[in-house]
Coordinates of C-alpha atoms and ligand atoms in Angstrom, one line a residue:
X1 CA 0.0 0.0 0.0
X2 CA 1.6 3.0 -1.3
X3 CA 1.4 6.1 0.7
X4 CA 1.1 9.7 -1.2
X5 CA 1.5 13.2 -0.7
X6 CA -1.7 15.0 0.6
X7 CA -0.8 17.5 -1.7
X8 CA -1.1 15.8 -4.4
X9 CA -4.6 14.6 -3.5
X10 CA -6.0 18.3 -2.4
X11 CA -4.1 19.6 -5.8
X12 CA -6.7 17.1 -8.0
X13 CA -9.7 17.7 -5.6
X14 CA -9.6 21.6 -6.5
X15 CA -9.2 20.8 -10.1
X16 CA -12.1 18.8 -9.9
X17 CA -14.6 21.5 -7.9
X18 CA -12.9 24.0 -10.1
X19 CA -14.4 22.3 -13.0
X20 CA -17.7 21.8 -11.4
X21 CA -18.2 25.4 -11.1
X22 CA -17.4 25.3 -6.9
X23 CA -16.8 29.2 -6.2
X24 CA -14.0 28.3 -3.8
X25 CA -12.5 25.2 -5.1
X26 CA -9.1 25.1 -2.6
X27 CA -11.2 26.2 0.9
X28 CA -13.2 23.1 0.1
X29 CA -10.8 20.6 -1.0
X30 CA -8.9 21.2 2.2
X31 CA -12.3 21.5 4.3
X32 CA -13.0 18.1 3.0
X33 CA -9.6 16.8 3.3
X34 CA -9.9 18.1 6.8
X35 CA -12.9 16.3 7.3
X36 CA -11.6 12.7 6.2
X37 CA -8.5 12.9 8.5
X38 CA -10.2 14.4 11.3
X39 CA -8.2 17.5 11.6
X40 CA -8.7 21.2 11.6
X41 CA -7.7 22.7 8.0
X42 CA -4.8 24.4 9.3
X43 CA -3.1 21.2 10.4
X44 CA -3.3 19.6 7.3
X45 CA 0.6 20.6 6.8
X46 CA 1.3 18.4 9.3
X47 CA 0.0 15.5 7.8
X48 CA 2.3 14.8 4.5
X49 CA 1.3 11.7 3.2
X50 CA -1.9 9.8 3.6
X51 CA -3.0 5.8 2.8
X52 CA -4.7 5.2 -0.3
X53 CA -8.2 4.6 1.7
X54 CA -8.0 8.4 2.8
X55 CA -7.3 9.8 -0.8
X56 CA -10.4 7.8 -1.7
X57 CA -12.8 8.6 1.0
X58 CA -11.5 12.4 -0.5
X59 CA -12.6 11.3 -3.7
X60 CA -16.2 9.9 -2.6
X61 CA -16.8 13.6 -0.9
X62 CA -15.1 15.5 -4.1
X63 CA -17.1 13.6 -6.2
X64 CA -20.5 14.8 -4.3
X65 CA -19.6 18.2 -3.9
X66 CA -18.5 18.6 -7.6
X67 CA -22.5 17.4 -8.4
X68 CA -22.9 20.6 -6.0
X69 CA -24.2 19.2 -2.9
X70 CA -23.1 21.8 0.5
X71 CA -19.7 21.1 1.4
X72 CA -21.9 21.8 5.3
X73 CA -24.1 18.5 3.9
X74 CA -21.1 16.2 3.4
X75 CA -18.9 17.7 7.0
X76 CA -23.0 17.6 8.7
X77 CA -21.5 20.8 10.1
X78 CA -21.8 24.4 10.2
X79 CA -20.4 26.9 12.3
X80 CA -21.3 30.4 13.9
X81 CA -19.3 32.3 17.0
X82 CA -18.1 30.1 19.0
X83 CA -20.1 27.0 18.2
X84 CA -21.1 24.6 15.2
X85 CA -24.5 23.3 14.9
X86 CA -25.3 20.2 13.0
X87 CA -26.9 20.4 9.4
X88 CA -28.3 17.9 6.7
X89 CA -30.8 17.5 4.3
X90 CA -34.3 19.5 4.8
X91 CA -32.7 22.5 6.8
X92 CA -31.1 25.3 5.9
X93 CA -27.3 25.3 5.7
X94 CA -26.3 28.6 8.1
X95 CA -24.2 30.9 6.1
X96 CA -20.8 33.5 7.7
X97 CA -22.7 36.6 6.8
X98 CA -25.3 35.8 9.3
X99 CA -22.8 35.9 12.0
X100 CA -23.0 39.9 11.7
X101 CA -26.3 39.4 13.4
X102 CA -24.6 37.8 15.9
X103 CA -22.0 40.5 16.2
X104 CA -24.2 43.4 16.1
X105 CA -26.7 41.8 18.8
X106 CA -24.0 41.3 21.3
X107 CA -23.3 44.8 22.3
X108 CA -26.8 45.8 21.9
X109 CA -27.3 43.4 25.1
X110 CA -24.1 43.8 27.0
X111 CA -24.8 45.9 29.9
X112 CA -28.2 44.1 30.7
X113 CA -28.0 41.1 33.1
X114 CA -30.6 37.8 32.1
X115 CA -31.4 39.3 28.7
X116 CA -34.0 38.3 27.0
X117 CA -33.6 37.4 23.3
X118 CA -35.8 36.3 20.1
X119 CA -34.6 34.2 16.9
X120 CA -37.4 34.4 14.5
X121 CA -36.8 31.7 11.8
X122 CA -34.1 29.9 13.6
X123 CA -33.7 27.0 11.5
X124 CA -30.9 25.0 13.1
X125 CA -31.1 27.2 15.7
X126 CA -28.0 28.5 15.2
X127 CA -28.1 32.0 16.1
X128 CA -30.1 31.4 19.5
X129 CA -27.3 28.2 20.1
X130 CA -24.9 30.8 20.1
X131 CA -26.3 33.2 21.6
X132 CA -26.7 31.2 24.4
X133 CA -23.5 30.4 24.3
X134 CA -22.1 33.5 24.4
X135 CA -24.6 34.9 27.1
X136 CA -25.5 32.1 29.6
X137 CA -27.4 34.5 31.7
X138 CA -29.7 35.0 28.4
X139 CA -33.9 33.5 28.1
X140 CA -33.3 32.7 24.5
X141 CA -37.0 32.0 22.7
X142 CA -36.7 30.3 19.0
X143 CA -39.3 30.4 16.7
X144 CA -39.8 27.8 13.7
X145 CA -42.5 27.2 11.4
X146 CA -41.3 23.7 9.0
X147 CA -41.3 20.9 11.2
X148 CA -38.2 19.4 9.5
X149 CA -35.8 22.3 10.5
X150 CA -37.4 22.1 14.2
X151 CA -36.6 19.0 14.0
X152 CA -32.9 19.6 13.3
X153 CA -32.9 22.7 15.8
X154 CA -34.6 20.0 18.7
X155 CA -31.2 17.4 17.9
X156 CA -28.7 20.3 18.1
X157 CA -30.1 22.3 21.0
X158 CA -30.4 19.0 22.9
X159 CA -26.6 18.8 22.2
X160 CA -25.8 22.0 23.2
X161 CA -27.3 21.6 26.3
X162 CA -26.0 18.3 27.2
X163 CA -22.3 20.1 26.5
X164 CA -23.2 22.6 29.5
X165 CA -25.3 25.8 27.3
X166 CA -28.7 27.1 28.6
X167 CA -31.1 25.3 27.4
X168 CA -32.9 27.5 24.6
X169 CA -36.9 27.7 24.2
X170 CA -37.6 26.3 21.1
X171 CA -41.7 27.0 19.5
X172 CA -43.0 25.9 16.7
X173 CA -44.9 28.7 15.4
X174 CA -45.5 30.8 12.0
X175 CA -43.6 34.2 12.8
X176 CA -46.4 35.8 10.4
X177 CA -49.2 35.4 12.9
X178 CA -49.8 38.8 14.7
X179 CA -49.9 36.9 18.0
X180 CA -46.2 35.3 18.2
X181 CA -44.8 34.9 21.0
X182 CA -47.0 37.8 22.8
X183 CA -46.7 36.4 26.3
X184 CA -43.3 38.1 26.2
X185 CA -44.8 41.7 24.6
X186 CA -42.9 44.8 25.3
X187 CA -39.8 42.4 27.6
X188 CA -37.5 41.6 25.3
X189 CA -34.1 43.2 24.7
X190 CA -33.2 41.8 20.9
X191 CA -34.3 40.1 18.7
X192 CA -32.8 38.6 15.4
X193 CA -34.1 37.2 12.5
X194 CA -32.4 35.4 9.5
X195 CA -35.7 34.9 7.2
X196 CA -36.3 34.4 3.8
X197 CA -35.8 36.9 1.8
X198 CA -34.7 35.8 -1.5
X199 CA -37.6 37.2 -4.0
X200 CA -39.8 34.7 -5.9
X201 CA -38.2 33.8 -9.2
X202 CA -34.6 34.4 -8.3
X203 CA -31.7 32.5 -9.7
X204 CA -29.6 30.8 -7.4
X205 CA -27.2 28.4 -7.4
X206 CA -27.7 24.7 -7.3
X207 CA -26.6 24.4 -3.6
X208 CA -29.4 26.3 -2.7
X209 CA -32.0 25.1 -5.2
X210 CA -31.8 21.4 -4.4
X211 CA -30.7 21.6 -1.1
X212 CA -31.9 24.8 0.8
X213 CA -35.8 24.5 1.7
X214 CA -37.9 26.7 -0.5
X215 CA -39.6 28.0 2.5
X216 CA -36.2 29.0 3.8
X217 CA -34.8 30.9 0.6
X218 CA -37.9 32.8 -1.1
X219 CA -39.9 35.4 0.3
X220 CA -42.4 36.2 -1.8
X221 CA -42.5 38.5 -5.2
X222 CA -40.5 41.1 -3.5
X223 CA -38.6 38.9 -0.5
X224 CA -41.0 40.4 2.1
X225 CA -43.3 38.9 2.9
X226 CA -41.9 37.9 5.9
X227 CA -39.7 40.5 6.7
X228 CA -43.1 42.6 6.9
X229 CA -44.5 40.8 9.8
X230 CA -41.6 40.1 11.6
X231 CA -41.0 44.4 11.8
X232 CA -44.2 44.8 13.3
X233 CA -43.8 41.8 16.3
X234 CA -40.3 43.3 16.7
X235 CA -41.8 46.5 17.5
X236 CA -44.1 45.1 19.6
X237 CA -41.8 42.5 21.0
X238 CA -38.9 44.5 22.1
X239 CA -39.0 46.9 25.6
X240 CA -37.6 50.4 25.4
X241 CA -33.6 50.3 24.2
X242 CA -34.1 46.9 23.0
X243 CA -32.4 46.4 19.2
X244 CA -33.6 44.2 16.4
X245 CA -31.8 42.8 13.3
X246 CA -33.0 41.5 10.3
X247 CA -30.9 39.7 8.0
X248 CA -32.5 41.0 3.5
X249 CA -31.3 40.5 0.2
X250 CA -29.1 42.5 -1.4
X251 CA -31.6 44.4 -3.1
X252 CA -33.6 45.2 -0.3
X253 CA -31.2 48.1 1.0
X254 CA -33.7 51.1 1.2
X255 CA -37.1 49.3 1.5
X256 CA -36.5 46.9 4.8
X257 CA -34.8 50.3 6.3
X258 CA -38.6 52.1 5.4
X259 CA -40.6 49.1 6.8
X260 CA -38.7 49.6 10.5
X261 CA -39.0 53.4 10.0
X262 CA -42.6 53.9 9.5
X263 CA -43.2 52.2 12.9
X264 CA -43.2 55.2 15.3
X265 CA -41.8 53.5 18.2
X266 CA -38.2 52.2 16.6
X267 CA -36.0 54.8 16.1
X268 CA -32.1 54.8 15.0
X269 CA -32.8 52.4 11.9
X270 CA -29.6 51.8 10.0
X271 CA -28.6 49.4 7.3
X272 CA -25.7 47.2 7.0
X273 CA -23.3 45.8 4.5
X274 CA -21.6 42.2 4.4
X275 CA -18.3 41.3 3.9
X276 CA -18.3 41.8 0.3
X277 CA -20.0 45.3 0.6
X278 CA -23.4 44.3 -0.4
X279 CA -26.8 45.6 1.6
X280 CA -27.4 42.6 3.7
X281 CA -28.6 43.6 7.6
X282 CA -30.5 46.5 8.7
X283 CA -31.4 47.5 12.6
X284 CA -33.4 49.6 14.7
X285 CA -33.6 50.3 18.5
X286 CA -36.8 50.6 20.4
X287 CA -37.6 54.4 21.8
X288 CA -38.4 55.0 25.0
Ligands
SAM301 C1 -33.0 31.7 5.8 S1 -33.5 30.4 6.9 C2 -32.6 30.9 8.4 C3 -32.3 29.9 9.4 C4 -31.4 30.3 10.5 N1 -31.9 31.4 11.2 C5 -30.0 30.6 9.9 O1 -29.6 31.8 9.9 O2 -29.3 29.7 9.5 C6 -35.1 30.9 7.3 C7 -35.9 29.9 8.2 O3 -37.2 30.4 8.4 C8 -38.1 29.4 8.4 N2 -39.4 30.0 8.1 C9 -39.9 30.4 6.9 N3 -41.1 31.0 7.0 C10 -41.4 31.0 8.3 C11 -42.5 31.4 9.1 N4 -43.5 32.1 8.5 N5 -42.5 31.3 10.4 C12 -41.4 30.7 11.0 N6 -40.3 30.2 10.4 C13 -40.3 30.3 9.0 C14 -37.6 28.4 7.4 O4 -38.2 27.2 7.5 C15 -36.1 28.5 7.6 O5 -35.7 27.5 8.6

């Protein structure tokens, strides 16, 4: 049994997803190289030559993600702050640029001891996983309307809570109906919300067209439809200095900033650009 240089078998695995259209052919050849030897990316260095089993269990994964299956579907990983949250088939695959959300929430609810915090269309749960992570001392409520995704939220905030995190409060609810979550009216310091947003009709790439639920990508002819509930329960939702966030396409710059601005009591409404400079987030604090 011949051993051979790693390299050598990352080198062909970016020629392959390269091929295949992959936007960042290298990041996941090493991701999934990673993956097979059960190492963090920035060790593979370390590891110069591998068995010929490993540089075909490479192959196998290459082979799937070059048919354009999430590199987060083949890992059954994804990460965000501090913590990864599992991911598979009927759930939507948590991308970087909602970790903004993350970042901006944080300060919003740093001087206040035993938050309390909302994550409408949580998904995986990811963002209310790490925010109760990051802020033990947080009542984190999680709202999800396709039973599949609660589902997947369920396995990984039973996980999370078995590794020592506050247990999160998980519904299953549509964040449309005027009534969500109104035991909590007028208490909660922020709330966050990743929804779809993509508009009806879009393009988008394979990754998200066969493996992304529909009801997780597109909002509607114009993306809102969502979005349009969810800023009235944040305004009714959030007490007085409490922030929300809410995660919009790229063309949605100007009119999710006018949704939070015609209601009188938010005030400071702001949008936000992602990494690569595009509209992406925009926020508003509650008056008081
Ligand atoms: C873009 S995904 C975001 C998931 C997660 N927050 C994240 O950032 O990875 C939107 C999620 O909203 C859920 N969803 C769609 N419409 C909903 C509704 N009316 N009420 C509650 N959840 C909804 C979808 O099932 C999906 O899980």
């Amino acid at each position: 049994m011949t051993r051979q240089p790693l390299r050598l078998a990352i080198l062909e695995a970016e020629r392959i997803l390269s091929a295949a259209g992959v936007g960042s052919p290298r990041v996941d050849a090493e991701l999934i190289a990673a993956h097979v030897l059960g190492v963090e990316r920035s060790r593979l260095p370390m590891v110069p030559l591998v068995d010929p089993p490993v540089v075909d269990a490479i192959g196998q994964l290459v082979a799937q993600r070059a048919k354009r299956v999430p590199l987060q579907h083949l890992t059954g990983w994804a990460a965000m702050g501090a913590i990864s949250v599992g991911v598979g088939p009927g759930v939507f695959v948590p991308r970087p640029e909602t970790e903004l959300l993350l970042a901006w929430g944080l300060p919003v609810i740093a001087d206040v001891t035993k938050p309390v915090v909302v994550d409408l269309c949580t998904g995986t749960g990811v963002l209310a996983l790490a925010l109760a992570n990051e802020r033990p001392d947080a009542t984190v409520h999680a709202v999800e309307l396709d039973p599949v995704a609660l589902a997947w939220a369920r396995q990984n905030a039973e996980l999370a809570a078995q590794n020592g995190d506050t247990p999160i409060k998980l519904y299953a609810g549509d964040v449309t109906d005027p009534q969500i979550l109104s035991d909590v009216d007028g208490t909660v310091d922020l709330v966050l919300c990743n929804p779809p947003y993509v508009p009806d009709g879009t393009e988008v790439p394979p990754e998200v067209a066969e493996h992304d639920p529909k009801m997780a990508v597109f909002g509607g002819t114009d993306g809102l439809d969502v979005i349009r509930p969810v800023v009235a329960a944040a305004a009714r939702l959030l007490k007085p200095g409490g922030g929300v966030a809410i995660e919009h396409d790229d063309t949605h710059r100007y009119s999710v900033t006018e949704l939070l601005a015609a209601r009188r009591v938010l005030t400071d409404v702001q949008d936000h650009v992602d990494l690569a400079g595009r509209p992406r987030f925009s926020t508003a604090r509650r008056g008081s």
